[in-house]
Tab-separated table of C-alpha atoms in Angstrom:
chain	number	residue	atom	x	y	z
A	29	MET	CA	0.000	-0.001	-0.001
A	30	LEU	CA	2.766	2.448	0.923
A	31	LYS	CA	4.515	1.555	-2.303
A	32	ASP	CA	1.398	2.451	-4.292
A	33	ILE	CA	1.284	5.847	-2.560
A	34	PHE	CA	4.923	6.928	-2.347
A	35	ILE	CA	6.814	5.016	-5.045
A	36	THR	CA	4.653	3.780	-7.925
A	37	PRO	CA	3.170	7.174	-8.941
A	38	PHE	CA	6.572	8.816	-9.204
A	39	ALA	CA	7.989	5.826	-11.036
A	40	ASP	CA	5.139	6.131	-13.551
A	41	MET	CA	5.957	9.808	-14.034
A	42	ILE	CA	9.576	8.974	-14.807
A	43	ASP	CA	8.696	6.061	-17.101
A	44	ALA	CA	6.284	8.130	-19.221
A	45	PRO	CA	7.399	11.784	-19.128
A	46	ASP	CA	5.329	12.640	-22.214
A	47	PHE	CA	2.159	11.476	-20.456
A	48	LEU	CA	3.170	13.518	-17.398
A	49	LEU	CA	3.431	16.592	-19.639
A	50	GLN	CA	-0.040	15.836	-21.008
A	51	VAL	CA	-1.435	15.680	-17.476
A	52	LEU	CA	0.327	18.913	-16.509
A	53	TRP	CA	-1.002	20.667	-19.611
A	54	GLU	CA	-4.588	19.627	-18.861
A	55	GLY	CA	-4.143	20.800	-15.285
A	56	LEU	CA	-2.672	24.123	-16.437
A	57	VAL	CA	-5.648	24.842	-18.692
A	58	SER	CA	-8.136	24.034	-15.942
A	59	GLY	CA	-6.141	26.013	-13.403
A	60	ILE	CA	-6.085	29.162	-15.523
A	61	LEU	CA	-9.843	28.985	-16.014
A	62	TYR	CA	-10.365	28.441	-12.275
A	63	ALA	CA	-8.169	31.477	-11.622
A	64	LEU	CA	-10.247	33.591	-14.004
A	65	ILE	CA	-13.468	32.780	-12.180
A	66	ALA	CA	-11.786	33.399	-8.823
A	67	LEU	CA	-10.717	36.849	-10.021
A	68	GLY	CA	-14.380	37.765	-10.429
A	69	PHE	CA	-15.029	36.795	-6.813
A	70	VAL	CA	-11.961	38.677	-5.562
A	71	LEU	CA	-12.694	41.933	-7.385
A	72	ILE	CA	-16.238	42.157	-6.057
A	73	PHE	CA	-15.232	41.168	-2.531
A	74	ARG	CA	-12.376	43.686	-2.399
A	75	SER	CA	-14.550	46.574	-3.521
A	76	SER	CA	-17.731	45.822	-1.591
A	77	ARG	CA	-17.034	43.085	0.981
A	78	ILE	CA	-19.698	41.044	-0.807
A	79	PHE	CA	-19.058	37.372	-1.466
A	80	ASN	CA	-20.696	37.074	-4.884
A	81	PHE	CA	-22.438	33.713	-4.883
A	82	ALA	CA	-23.797	34.615	-8.352
A	83	GLN	CA	-20.418	34.501	-10.119
A	84	GLY	CA	-20.965	30.904	-11.211
A	85	ILE	CA	-24.347	31.545	-12.808
A	86	MET	CA	-22.940	34.687	-14.443
A	87	VAL	CA	-20.570	32.418	-16.374
A	88	VAL	CA	-23.523	30.325	-17.529
A	89	PHE	CA	-25.727	33.338	-18.295
A	90	ALA	CA	-23.021	35.046	-20.366
A	91	ALA	CA	-22.376	31.890	-22.403
A	92	LEU	CA	-26.097	31.266	-22.913
A	93	THR	CA	-26.641	34.861	-24.019
A	94	LEU	CA	-23.842	34.601	-26.568
A	95	VAL	CA	-25.078	31.316	-28.004
A	96	GLY	CA	-28.703	32.460	-27.861
A	97	LEU	CA	-28.047	35.696	-29.754
A	98	HIS	CA	-26.212	33.781	-32.464
A	99	ALA	CA	-29.105	31.317	-32.685
A	100	PHE	CA	-31.385	34.282	-33.379
A	101	GLY	CA	-29.268	35.126	-36.424
A	102	VAL	CA	-26.847	37.665	-34.940
A	103	PRO	CA	-23.265	37.321	-36.306
A	104	ALA	CA	-20.816	35.791	-33.845
A	105	TRP	CA	-18.680	38.815	-33.003
A	106	ILE	CA	-21.699	41.120	-32.909
A	107	SER	CA	-23.146	38.629	-30.430
A	108	VAL	CA	-20.030	39.038	-28.282
A	109	ILE	CA	-20.441	42.828	-28.249
A	110	LEU	CA	-24.148	42.571	-27.466
A	111	THR	CA	-23.424	40.057	-24.701
A	112	LEU	CA	-20.985	42.512	-23.150
A	113	GLY	CA	-23.781	45.085	-23.311
A	114	VAL	CA	-26.097	42.646	-21.542
A	115	MET	CA	-23.494	42.049	-18.821
A	116	PHE	CA	-23.089	45.813	-18.374
A	117	GLY	CA	-26.858	46.183	-18.101
A	118	LEU	CA	-26.856	43.364	-15.545
A	119	ALA	CA	-24.143	45.158	-13.539
A	120	VAL	CA	-26.109	48.428	-13.529
A	121	SER	CA	-29.338	46.625	-12.583
A	122	ILE	CA	-27.697	44.745	-9.708
A	123	GLU	CA	-26.195	47.963	-8.325
A	124	ARG	CA	-29.404	49.995	-8.651
A	125	ILE	CA	-32.006	47.406	-7.670
A	126	VAL	CA	-30.176	45.101	-5.254
A	127	LEU	CA	-27.022	46.630	-3.775
A	128	ARG	CA	-27.833	50.330	-3.400
A	129	PRO	CA	-30.876	49.750	-1.142
A	130	LEU	CA	-28.788	47.412	1.029
A	131	VAL	CA	-25.865	49.778	1.710
A	132	GLY	CA	-24.962	49.559	5.388
A	133	GLN	CA	-26.694	46.227	5.934
A	134	PRO	CA	-24.817	43.288	7.518
A	135	ASP	CA	-22.595	41.232	5.210
A	136	ILE	CA	-24.890	38.203	5.499
A	137	ILE	CA	-27.768	40.230	3.997
A	138	LEU	CA	-25.639	41.168	0.981
A	139	PHE	CA	-24.506	37.560	0.608
A	140	MET	CA	-28.127	36.376	0.662
A	141	ALA	CA	-28.904	39.002	-1.979
A	142	THR	CA	-26.361	37.406	-4.334
A	143	ILE	CA	-28.075	34.038	-3.771
A	144	GLY	CA	-31.290	35.733	-4.846
A	145	ILE	CA	-29.520	37.046	-7.961
A	146	THR	CA	-28.366	33.496	-8.680
A	147	LEU	CA	-31.871	32.051	-8.473
A	148	PHE	CA	-33.277	34.870	-10.593
A	149	LEU	CA	-30.676	34.362	-13.340
A	150	ILE	CA	-31.291	30.602	-13.346
A	151	GLY	CA	-35.026	31.060	-13.775
A	152	PHE	CA	-34.695	33.930	-16.254
A	153	GLY	CA	-32.095	32.025	-18.259
A	154	GLU	CA	-34.271	28.919	-18.474
A	155	ILE	CA	-37.255	30.988	-19.618
A	156	ILE	CA	-35.295	32.805	-22.330
A	157	PHE	CA	-32.859	30.127	-23.495
A	158	GLY	CA	-34.351	26.839	-22.289
A	159	GLY	CA	-32.667	24.231	-20.149
A	160	GLU	CA	-31.183	21.967	-22.825
A	161	ASN	CA	-27.476	21.737	-23.580
A	162	LYS	CA	-26.124	23.971	-26.323
A	163	VAL	CA	-22.978	23.997	-28.443
A	164	MET	CA	-20.558	26.892	-28.097
A	165	ILE	CA	-20.033	28.808	-31.350
A	166	THR	CA	-16.339	27.986	-31.351
A	167	GLU	CA	-15.617	27.989	-35.072
A	168	GLU	CA	-17.866	31.017	-35.682
A	169	LEU	CA	-15.703	33.013	-33.262
A	170	GLY	CA	-12.576	31.978	-35.149
A	171	ILE	CA	-11.300	29.732	-32.354
A	172	PRO	CA	-9.201	26.951	-33.917
A	173	THR	CA	-10.338	23.405	-33.201
A	174	ASP	CA	-7.406	21.367	-34.502
A	175	SER	CA	-4.685	19.753	-32.404
A	176	VAL	CA	-0.957	20.315	-32.171
A	177	LEU	CA	1.031	17.083	-31.926
A	178	LEU	CA	4.416	17.126	-30.235
A	179	GLU	CA	6.823	14.244	-29.623
A	180	PRO	CA	8.804	14.936	-26.440
A	181	TRP	CA	11.236	12.163	-25.548
A	182	GLY	CA	9.857	10.124	-28.439
A	183	GLY	CA	6.365	10.093	-26.941
A	184	LEU	CA	3.212	12.013	-27.837
A	185	LEU	CA	1.812	15.273	-26.461
A	186	ILE	CA	-1.535	16.523	-27.784
A	187	LEU	CA	-2.357	20.201	-27.360
A	188	GLU	CA	-5.857	21.244	-28.383
A	189	GLU	CA	-5.670	24.571	-30.199
A	190	LYS	CA	-8.813	25.785	-28.442
A	191	ASP	CA	-7.053	25.173	-25.120
A	192	ILE	CA	-3.987	27.067	-26.325
A	193	THR	CA	-6.271	29.918	-27.345
A	194	ALA	CA	-8.020	29.863	-23.969
A	195	VAL	CA	-4.700	30.019	-22.120
A	196	ALA	CA	-3.442	32.884	-24.290
A	197	VAL	CA	-6.661	34.912	-23.983
A	198	ALA	CA	-6.848	34.304	-20.232
A	199	ALA	CA	-3.234	35.413	-19.781
A	200	LEU	CA	-3.867	38.584	-21.820
A	201	LEU	CA	-7.019	39.297	-19.801
A	202	VAL	CA	-5.151	38.935	-16.507
A	203	ILE	CA	-2.348	41.212	-17.739
A	204	ALA	CA	-4.882	43.799	-18.926
A	205	LEU	CA	-6.739	43.594	-15.607
A	206	LEU	CA	-3.554	44.074	-13.577
A	207	ALA	CA	-2.553	47.018	-15.781
A	208	PHE	CA	-6.015	48.545	-15.325
A	209	LEU	CA	-5.914	48.173	-11.539
A	210	ASN	CA	-2.396	49.571	-11.211
A	211	LYS	CA	-2.173	52.199	-13.948
A	212	THR	CA	-5.616	53.794	-14.316
A	213	ARG	CA	-7.521	56.173	-12.078
A	214	MET	CA	-10.555	53.910	-11.764
A	215	GLY	CA	-8.328	50.935	-11.101
A	216	ARG	CA	-6.648	52.755	-8.245
A	217	ALA	CA	-10.093	53.733	-6.959
A	218	ILE	CA	-11.078	50.053	-6.838
A	219	ARG	CA	-7.904	49.209	-4.938
A	220	ALA	CA	-8.403	52.125	-2.549
A	221	LEU	CA	-11.966	51.058	-1.824
A	222	GLY	CA	-10.719	47.567	-1.092
A	223	ASP	CA	-8.007	48.825	1.261
A	224	ASP	CA	-10.153	51.243	3.276
A	225	HIS	CA	-13.812	51.907	2.485
A	226	GLN	CA	-14.219	54.955	4.689
A	227	ALA	CA	-11.009	56.646	3.578
A	228	ALA	CA	-11.850	56.025	-0.088
A	229	LEU	CA	-15.353	57.478	0.295
A	230	SER	CA	-13.988	60.503	2.160
A	231	VAL	CA	-11.852	61.524	-0.842
A	232	GLY	CA	-14.783	61.424	-3.251
A	233	ILE	CA	-14.636	57.913	-4.716
A	234	SER	CA	-18.127	56.936	-5.852
A	235	LEU	CA	-19.192	53.652	-4.325
A	236	GLN	CA	-21.954	53.175	-6.895
A	237	THR	CA	-19.640	53.761	-9.880
A	238	VAL	CA	-17.038	51.346	-8.557
A	239	TRP	CA	-19.666	48.697	-7.867
A	240	VAL	CA	-21.031	48.909	-11.412
A	241	LEU	CA	-17.501	48.742	-12.804
A	242	VAL	CA	-16.373	45.701	-10.818
A	243	TRP	CA	-19.580	43.804	-11.564
A	244	PHE	CA	-19.120	44.593	-15.251
A	245	ILE	CA	-15.496	43.406	-15.120
A	246	ALA	CA	-16.763	40.240	-13.405
A	247	GLY	CA	-19.212	39.930	-16.308
A	248	ILE	CA	-16.384	40.207	-18.841
A	249	ILE	CA	-14.464	37.523	-16.965
A	250	ALA	CA	-17.620	35.394	-16.894
A	251	LEU	CA	-18.041	35.711	-20.675
A	252	VAL	CA	-14.428	34.754	-21.433
A	253	THR	CA	-14.652	31.820	-19.014
A	254	GLY	CA	-17.997	30.747	-20.441
A	255	ILE	CA	-16.594	30.707	-23.978
A	256	ALA	CA	-13.540	28.715	-22.897
A	257	TRP	CA	-15.442	26.154	-20.817
A	258	GLY	CA	-18.266	26.035	-23.339
A	259	ALA	CA	-15.809	25.165	-26.106
A	260	ARG	CA	-14.586	22.251	-24.001
A	261	ALA	CA	-17.791	20.918	-22.435
A	262	GLY	CA	-20.756	22.597	-24.137
A	263	VAL	CA	-23.047	25.279	-22.706
A	264	SER	CA	-25.508	24.279	-20.015
A	265	PHE	CA	-26.404	25.099	-16.444
A	266	ALA	CA	-23.920	22.406	-15.403
A	267	LEU	CA	-21.199	25.000	-16.028
A	268	GLU	CA	-22.288	26.641	-12.784
A	269	VAL	CA	-20.964	23.627	-10.874
A	270	ILE	CA	-17.607	23.904	-12.657
A	271	ALA	CA	-17.513	27.608	-11.823
A	272	TYR	CA	-17.801	26.865	-8.127
A	273	LYS	CA	-14.463	25.060	-8.320
A	274	ALA	CA	-13.166	28.609	-7.846
A	275	LEU	CA	-14.259	28.387	-4.188
A	276	PRO	CA	-11.303	26.248	-3.062
A	277	VAL	CA	-9.091	28.570	-5.136
A	278	LEU	CA	-10.323	31.464	-2.983
A	279	MET	CA	-9.856	29.439	0.188
A	280	LEU	CA	-6.331	28.600	-0.884
A	281	GLY	CA	-5.256	31.998	-2.210
A	282	GLY	CA	-7.225	34.333	0.034
A	283	LEU	CA	-10.443	36.254	-0.625
A	284	GLU	CA	-8.735	39.619	-1.173
A	285	SER	CA	-5.647	38.636	-3.139
A	286	ILE	CA	-5.530	38.863	-6.925
A	287	THR	CA	-2.134	37.174	-6.849
A	288	GLY	CA	-3.614	34.471	-4.641
A	289	ALA	CA	-6.462	33.880	-7.113
A	290	ILE	CA	-3.997	33.385	-9.972
A	291	ILE	CA	-1.511	31.201	-8.123
A	292	GLY	CA	-4.256	29.350	-6.255
A	293	GLY	CA	-6.023	28.536	-9.515
A	294	LEU	CA	-2.852	27.135	-11.034
A	295	LEU	CA	-2.065	25.095	-7.913
A	296	ILE	CA	-5.574	23.638	-7.770
A	297	GLY	CA	-5.677	22.840	-11.486
A	298	LEU	CA	-2.287	21.118	-11.554
A	299	SER	CA	-2.570	19.268	-8.243
A	300	GLU	CA	-6.097	17.901	-8.790
A	301	LYS	CA	-5.165	16.571	-12.223
A	302	LEU	CA	-1.958	14.941	-10.961
A	303	PHE	CA	-3.770	13.407	-8.000
A	304	GLU	CA	-6.611	12.105	-10.177
A	305	ILE	CA	-4.314	10.364	-12.673
A	306	TYR	CA	-1.541	9.025	-10.444
A	307	TRP	CA	-3.339	8.390	-7.143
A	308	GLY	CA	-7.095	8.749	-7.591
A	309	GLN	CA	-7.684	6.308	-10.449
A	310	PRO	CA	-5.308	3.520	-9.272
A	311	LEU	CA	-6.208	3.702	-5.574
A	312	LEU	CA	-9.672	5.241	-5.285
A	313	GLY	CA	-11.356	4.354	-8.558
A	314	GLY	CA	-11.187	7.878	-9.983
A	315	ASN	CA	-13.577	10.845	-9.803
A	316	THR	CA	-11.388	12.527	-7.198
A	317	GLU	CA	-11.455	15.852	-9.099
A	318	THR	CA	-14.899	16.539	-7.627
A	319	TRP	CA	-13.557	16.801	-4.079
A	320	PHE	CA	-9.751	16.951	-4.072
A	321	ALA	CA	-9.542	20.755	-4.407
A	322	PHE	CA	-11.833	21.269	-1.412
A	323	VAL	CA	-9.840	18.862	0.753
A	324	LEU	CA	-6.575	20.573	-0.228
A	325	ALA	CA	-8.017	24.008	0.576
A	326	LEU	CA	-9.329	22.724	3.921
A	327	ILE	CA	-5.873	21.438	4.859
A	328	VAL	CA	-4.370	24.846	4.045
A	329	LEU	CA	-7.044	26.628	6.103
A	330	LEU	CA	-6.243	24.495	9.140
A	331	PHE	CA	-2.764	26.031	9.232
A	332	ARG	CA	-3.436	29.418	7.612
A	333	PRO	CA	-7.100	30.464	7.940
A	334	GLN	CA	-6.676	33.566	5.770
A	335	GLY	CA	-5.262	31.540	2.865
A	336	LEU	CA	-1.737	31.527	1.474
A	337	PHE	CA	-1.859	35.137	0.283
A	338	GLY	CA	-4.567	36.628	2.508
A	339	GLU	CA	-3.734	39.248	5.086
A	340	ARG	CA	-3.636	38.148	8.702
A	341	ILE	CA	-6.299	40.055	10.646
A	342	ILE	CA	-5.333	41.107	14.151
A	343	GLU	CA	-8.029	42.510	16.426
A	344	ARG	CA	-7.142	44.206	19.687
A	345	VAL	CA	-9.691	44.494	22.471
Protein backbone atom coordinates (compact mmCIF):
# COMPACT_ATOMS: atom_id res chain seq x y z
CA MET A 1 0.00 0.00 0.00
CA LEU A 2 2.77 2.45 0.92
CA LYS A 3 4.52 1.56 -2.30
CA ASP A 4 1.40 2.45 -4.29
CA ILE A 5 1.28 5.85 -2.56
CA PHE A 6 4.92 6.93 -2.35
CA ILE A 7 6.81 5.02 -5.04
CA THR A 8 4.65 3.78 -7.93
CA PRO A 9 3.17 7.17 -8.94
CA PHE A 10 6.57 8.81 -9.20
CA ALA A 11 7.99 5.83 -11.04
CA ASP A 12 5.14 6.13 -13.55
CA MET A 13 5.96 9.81 -14.03
CA ILE A 14 9.58 8.97 -14.81
CA ASP A 15 8.70 6.06 -17.10
CA ALA A 16 6.28 8.13 -19.22
CA PRO A 17 7.40 11.78 -19.13
CA ASP A 18 5.33 12.64 -22.21
CA PHE A 19 2.16 11.48 -20.46
CA LEU A 20 3.17 13.52 -17.40
CA LEU A 21 3.43 16.59 -19.64
CA GLN A 22 -0.04 15.84 -21.01
CA VAL A 23 -1.43 15.68 -17.48
CA LEU A 24 0.33 18.91 -16.51
CA TRP A 25 -1.00 20.67 -19.61
CA GLU A 26 -4.59 19.63 -18.86
CA GLY A 27 -4.14 20.80 -15.28
CA LEU A 28 -2.67 24.12 -16.44
CA VAL A 29 -5.65 24.84 -18.69
CA SER A 30 -8.14 24.03 -15.94
CA GLY A 31 -6.14 26.01 -13.40
CA ILE A 32 -6.08 29.16 -15.52
CA LEU A 33 -9.84 28.99 -16.01
CA TYR A 34 -10.37 28.44 -12.27
CA ALA A 35 -8.17 31.48 -11.62
CA LEU A 36 -10.25 33.59 -14.00
CA ILE A 37 -13.47 32.78 -12.18
CA ALA A 38 -11.79 33.40 -8.82
CA LEU A 39 -10.72 36.85 -10.02
CA GLY A 40 -14.38 37.76 -10.43
CA PHE A 41 -15.03 36.79 -6.81
CA VAL A 42 -11.96 38.68 -5.56
CA LEU A 43 -12.69 41.93 -7.38
CA ILE A 44 -16.24 42.16 -6.06
CA PHE A 45 -15.23 41.17 -2.53
CA ARG A 46 -12.38 43.69 -2.40
CA SER A 47 -14.55 46.57 -3.52
CA SER A 48 -17.73 45.82 -1.59
CA ARG A 49 -17.03 43.09 0.98
CA ILE A 50 -19.70 41.04 -0.81
CA PHE A 51 -19.06 37.37 -1.47
CA ASN A 52 -20.70 37.07 -4.88
CA PHE A 53 -22.44 33.71 -4.88
CA ALA A 54 -23.80 34.61 -8.35
CA GLN A 55 -20.42 34.50 -10.12
CA GLY A 56 -20.96 30.90 -11.21
CA ILE A 57 -24.35 31.54 -12.81
CA MET A 58 -22.94 34.69 -14.44
CA VAL A 59 -20.57 32.42 -16.37
CA VAL A 60 -23.52 30.32 -17.53
CA PHE A 61 -25.73 33.34 -18.29
CA ALA A 62 -23.02 35.05 -20.37
CA ALA A 63 -22.38 31.89 -22.40
CA LEU A 64 -26.10 31.27 -22.91
CA THR A 65 -26.64 34.86 -24.02
CA LEU A 66 -23.84 34.60 -26.57
CA VAL A 67 -25.08 31.32 -28.00
CA GLY A 68 -28.70 32.46 -27.86
CA LEU A 69 -28.05 35.70 -29.76
CA HIS A 70 -26.21 33.78 -32.46
CA ALA A 71 -29.11 31.32 -32.68
CA PHE A 72 -31.39 34.28 -33.38
CA GLY A 73 -29.27 35.12 -36.42
CA VAL A 74 -26.85 37.67 -34.94
CA PRO A 75 -23.26 37.32 -36.31
CA ALA A 76 -20.82 35.79 -33.84
CA TRP A 77 -18.68 38.81 -33.00
CA ILE A 78 -21.70 41.12 -32.91
CA SER A 79 -23.15 38.63 -30.43
CA VAL A 80 -20.03 39.04 -28.28
CA ILE A 81 -20.44 42.83 -28.25
CA LEU A 82 -24.15 42.57 -27.47
CA THR A 83 -23.42 40.06 -24.70
CA LEU A 84 -20.98 42.51 -23.15
CA GLY A 85 -23.78 45.08 -23.31
CA VAL A 86 -26.10 42.65 -21.54
CA MET A 87 -23.49 42.05 -18.82
CA PHE A 88 -23.09 45.81 -18.37
CA GLY A 89 -26.86 46.18 -18.10
CA LEU A 90 -26.86 43.36 -15.54
CA ALA A 91 -24.14 45.16 -13.54
CA VAL A 92 -26.11 48.43 -13.53
CA SER A 93 -29.34 46.62 -12.58
CA ILE A 94 -27.70 44.74 -9.71
CA GLU A 95 -26.19 47.96 -8.33
CA ARG A 96 -29.40 49.99 -8.65
CA ILE A 97 -32.01 47.41 -7.67
CA VAL A 98 -30.18 45.10 -5.25
CA LEU A 99 -27.02 46.63 -3.77
CA ARG A 100 -27.83 50.33 -3.40
CA PRO A 101 -30.88 49.75 -1.14
CA LEU A 102 -28.79 47.41 1.03
CA VAL A 103 -25.86 49.78 1.71
CA GLY A 104 -24.96 49.56 5.39
CA GLN A 105 -26.69 46.23 5.93
CA PRO A 106 -24.82 43.29 7.52
CA ASP A 107 -22.60 41.23 5.21
CA ILE A 108 -24.89 38.20 5.50
CA ILE A 109 -27.77 40.23 4.00
CA LEU A 110 -25.64 41.17 0.98
CA PHE A 111 -24.51 37.56 0.61
CA MET A 112 -28.13 36.38 0.66
CA ALA A 113 -28.90 39.00 -1.98
CA THR A 114 -26.36 37.41 -4.33
CA ILE A 115 -28.08 34.04 -3.77
CA GLY A 116 -31.29 35.73 -4.85
CA ILE A 117 -29.52 37.04 -7.96
CA THR A 118 -28.37 33.50 -8.68
CA LEU A 119 -31.87 32.05 -8.47
CA PHE A 120 -33.28 34.87 -10.59
CA LEU A 121 -30.68 34.36 -13.34
CA ILE A 122 -31.29 30.60 -13.35
CA GLY A 123 -35.03 31.06 -13.77
CA PHE A 124 -34.70 33.93 -16.25
CA GLY A 125 -32.09 32.02 -18.26
CA GLU A 126 -34.27 28.92 -18.47
CA ILE A 127 -37.26 30.99 -19.62
CA ILE A 128 -35.29 32.81 -22.33
CA PHE A 129 -32.86 30.13 -23.49
CA GLY A 130 -34.35 26.84 -22.29
CA GLY A 131 -32.67 24.23 -20.15
CA GLU A 132 -31.18 21.97 -22.83
CA ASN A 133 -27.48 21.74 -23.58
CA LYS A 134 -26.12 23.97 -26.32
CA VAL A 135 -22.98 24.00 -28.44
CA MET A 136 -20.56 26.89 -28.10
CA ILE A 137 -20.03 28.81 -31.35
CA THR A 138 -16.34 27.99 -31.35
CA GLU A 139 -15.62 27.99 -35.07
CA GLU A 140 -17.87 31.02 -35.68
CA LEU A 141 -15.70 33.01 -33.26
CA GLY A 142 -12.58 31.98 -35.15
CA ILE A 143 -11.30 29.73 -32.35
CA PRO A 144 -9.20 26.95 -33.92
CA THR A 145 -10.34 23.41 -33.20
CA ASP A 146 -7.41 21.37 -34.50
CA SER A 147 -4.68 19.75 -32.40
CA VAL A 148 -0.96 20.32 -32.17
CA LEU A 149 1.03 17.08 -31.93
CA LEU A 150 4.42 17.13 -30.24
CA GLU A 151 6.82 14.24 -29.62
CA PRO A 152 8.81 14.94 -26.44
CA TRP A 153 11.23 12.16 -25.55
CA GLY A 154 9.86 10.12 -28.44
CA GLY A 155 6.36 10.09 -26.94
CA LEU A 156 3.21 12.01 -27.84
CA LEU A 157 1.81 15.27 -26.46
CA ILE A 158 -1.53 16.52 -27.78
CA LEU A 159 -2.36 20.20 -27.36
CA GLU A 160 -5.86 21.24 -28.38
CA GLU A 161 -5.67 24.57 -30.20
CA LYS A 162 -8.81 25.79 -28.44
CA ASP A 163 -7.05 25.17 -25.12
CA ILE A 164 -3.99 27.07 -26.32
CA THR A 165 -6.27 29.92 -27.35
CA ALA A 166 -8.02 29.86 -23.97
CA VAL A 167 -4.70 30.02 -22.12
CA ALA A 168 -3.44 32.89 -24.29
CA VAL A 169 -6.66 34.91 -23.98
CA ALA A 170 -6.85 34.30 -20.23
CA ALA A 171 -3.23 35.41 -19.78
CA LEU A 172 -3.87 38.58 -21.82
CA LEU A 173 -7.02 39.30 -19.80
CA VAL A 174 -5.15 38.93 -16.51
CA ILE A 175 -2.35 41.21 -17.74
CA ALA A 176 -4.88 43.80 -18.93
CA LEU A 177 -6.74 43.59 -15.61
CA LEU A 178 -3.55 44.07 -13.58
CA ALA A 179 -2.55 47.02 -15.78
CA PHE A 180 -6.01 48.54 -15.33
CA LEU A 181 -5.91 48.17 -11.54
CA ASN A 182 -2.40 49.57 -11.21
CA LYS A 183 -2.17 52.20 -13.95
CA THR A 184 -5.62 53.79 -14.32
CA ARG A 185 -7.52 56.17 -12.08
CA MET A 186 -10.56 53.91 -11.76
CA GLY A 187 -8.33 50.93 -11.10
CA ARG A 188 -6.65 52.75 -8.24
CA ALA A 189 -10.09 53.73 -6.96
CA ILE A 190 -11.08 50.05 -6.84
CA ARG A 191 -7.90 49.21 -4.94
CA ALA A 192 -8.40 52.13 -2.55
CA LEU A 193 -11.97 51.06 -1.82
CA GLY A 194 -10.72 47.57 -1.09
CA ASP A 195 -8.01 48.82 1.26
CA ASP A 196 -10.15 51.24 3.28
CA HIS A 197 -13.81 51.91 2.48
CA GLN A 198 -14.22 54.95 4.69
CA ALA A 199 -11.01 56.64 3.58
CA ALA A 200 -11.85 56.03 -0.09
CA LEU A 201 -15.35 57.48 0.30
CA SER A 202 -13.99 60.50 2.16
CA VAL A 203 -11.85 61.52 -0.84
CA GLY A 204 -14.78 61.42 -3.25
CA ILE A 205 -14.64 57.91 -4.72
CA SER A 206 -18.13 56.94 -5.85
CA LEU A 207 -19.19 53.65 -4.33
CA GLN A 208 -21.95 53.18 -6.90
CA THR A 209 -19.64 53.76 -9.88
CA VAL A 210 -17.04 51.35 -8.56
CA TRP A 211 -19.67 48.70 -7.87
CA VAL A 212 -21.03 48.91 -11.41
CA LEU A 213 -17.50 48.74 -12.80
CA VAL A 214 -16.37 45.70 -10.82
CA TRP A 215 -19.58 43.80 -11.56
CA PHE A 216 -19.12 44.59 -15.25
CA ILE A 217 -15.50 43.41 -15.12
CA ALA A 218 -16.76 40.24 -13.40
CA GLY A 219 -19.21 39.93 -16.31
CA ILE A 220 -16.38 40.21 -18.84
CA ILE A 221 -14.46 37.52 -16.97
CA ALA A 222 -17.62 35.39 -16.89
CA LEU A 223 -18.04 35.71 -20.68
CA VAL A 224 -14.43 34.75 -21.43
CA THR A 225 -14.65 31.82 -19.02
CA GLY A 226 -18.00 30.75 -20.44
CA ILE A 227 -16.59 30.71 -23.98
CA ALA A 228 -13.54 28.72 -22.90
CA TRP A 229 -15.44 26.15 -20.82
CA GLY A 230 -18.27 26.03 -23.34
CA ALA A 231 -15.81 25.16 -26.11
CA ARG A 232 -14.59 22.25 -24.00
CA ALA A 233 -17.79 20.92 -22.44
CA GLY A 234 -20.76 22.60 -24.14
CA VAL A 235 -23.05 25.28 -22.71
CA SER A 236 -25.51 24.28 -20.02
CA PHE A 237 -26.40 25.10 -16.45
CA ALA A 238 -23.92 22.41 -15.40
CA LEU A 239 -21.20 25.00 -16.03
CA GLU A 240 -22.29 26.64 -12.78
CA VAL A 241 -20.96 23.63 -10.88
CA ILE A 242 -17.61 23.90 -12.66
CA ALA A 243 -17.51 27.61 -11.82
CA TYR A 244 -17.80 26.86 -8.13
CA LYS A 245 -14.46 25.06 -8.32
CA ALA A 246 -13.17 28.61 -7.85
CA LEU A 247 -14.26 28.39 -4.19
CA PRO A 248 -11.30 26.25 -3.06
CA VAL A 249 -9.09 28.57 -5.14
CA LEU A 250 -10.32 31.46 -2.98
CA MET A 251 -9.86 29.44 0.19
CA LEU A 252 -6.33 28.60 -0.88
CA GLY A 253 -5.26 32.00 -2.21
CA GLY A 254 -7.22 34.33 0.03
CA LEU A 255 -10.44 36.25 -0.62
CA GLU A 256 -8.74 39.62 -1.17
CA SER A 257 -5.65 38.64 -3.14
CA ILE A 258 -5.53 38.86 -6.92
CA THR A 259 -2.13 37.17 -6.85
CA GLY A 260 -3.61 34.47 -4.64
CA ALA A 261 -6.46 33.88 -7.11
CA ILE A 262 -4.00 33.38 -9.97
CA ILE A 263 -1.51 31.20 -8.12
CA GLY A 264 -4.26 29.35 -6.25
CA GLY A 265 -6.02 28.54 -9.51
CA LEU A 266 -2.85 27.14 -11.03
CA LEU A 267 -2.06 25.10 -7.91
CA ILE A 268 -5.57 23.64 -7.77
CA GLY A 269 -5.68 22.84 -11.49
CA LEU A 270 -2.29 21.12 -11.55
CA SER A 271 -2.57 19.27 -8.24
CA GLU A 272 -6.10 17.90 -8.79
CA LYS A 273 -5.17 16.57 -12.22
CA LEU A 274 -1.96 14.94 -10.96
CA PHE A 275 -3.77 13.41 -8.00
CA GLU A 276 -6.61 12.10 -10.18
CA ILE A 277 -4.31 10.36 -12.67
CA TYR A 278 -1.54 9.03 -10.44
CA TRP A 279 -3.34 8.39 -7.14
CA GLY A 280 -7.09 8.75 -7.59
CA GLN A 281 -7.68 6.31 -10.45
CA PRO A 282 -5.31 3.52 -9.27
CA LEU A 283 -6.21 3.70 -5.57
CA LEU A 284 -9.67 5.24 -5.29
CA GLY A 285 -11.36 4.35 -8.56
CA GLY A 286 -11.19 7.88 -9.98
CA ASN A 287 -13.58 10.85 -9.80
CA THR A 288 -11.39 12.53 -7.20
CA GLU A 289 -11.45 15.85 -9.10
CA THR A 290 -14.90 16.54 -7.63
CA TRP A 291 -13.56 16.80 -4.08
CA PHE A 292 -9.75 16.95 -4.07
CA ALA A 293 -9.54 20.76 -4.41
CA PHE A 294 -11.83 21.27 -1.41
CA VAL A 295 -9.84 18.86 0.75
CA LEU A 296 -6.57 20.57 -0.23
CA ALA A 297 -8.02 24.01 0.58
CA LEU A 298 -9.33 22.72 3.92
CA ILE A 299 -5.87 21.44 4.86
CA VAL A 300 -4.37 24.85 4.05
CA LEU A 301 -7.04 26.63 6.10
CA LEU A 302 -6.24 24.49 9.14
CA PHE A 303 -2.76 26.03 9.23
CA ARG A 304 -3.44 29.42 7.61
CA PRO A 305 -7.10 30.46 7.94
CA GLN A 306 -6.68 33.57 5.77
CA GLY A 307 -5.26 31.54 2.86
CA LEU A 308 -1.74 31.53 1.47
CA PHE A 309 -1.86 35.14 0.28
CA GLY A 310 -4.57 36.63 2.51
CA GLU A 311 -3.73 39.25 5.09
CA ARG A 312 -3.64 38.15 8.70
CA ILE A 313 -6.30 40.06 10.64
CA ILE A 314 -5.33 41.11 14.15
CA GLU A 315 -8.03 42.51 16.43
CA ARG A 316 -7.14 44.21 19.69
CA VAL A 317 -9.69 44.49 22.47
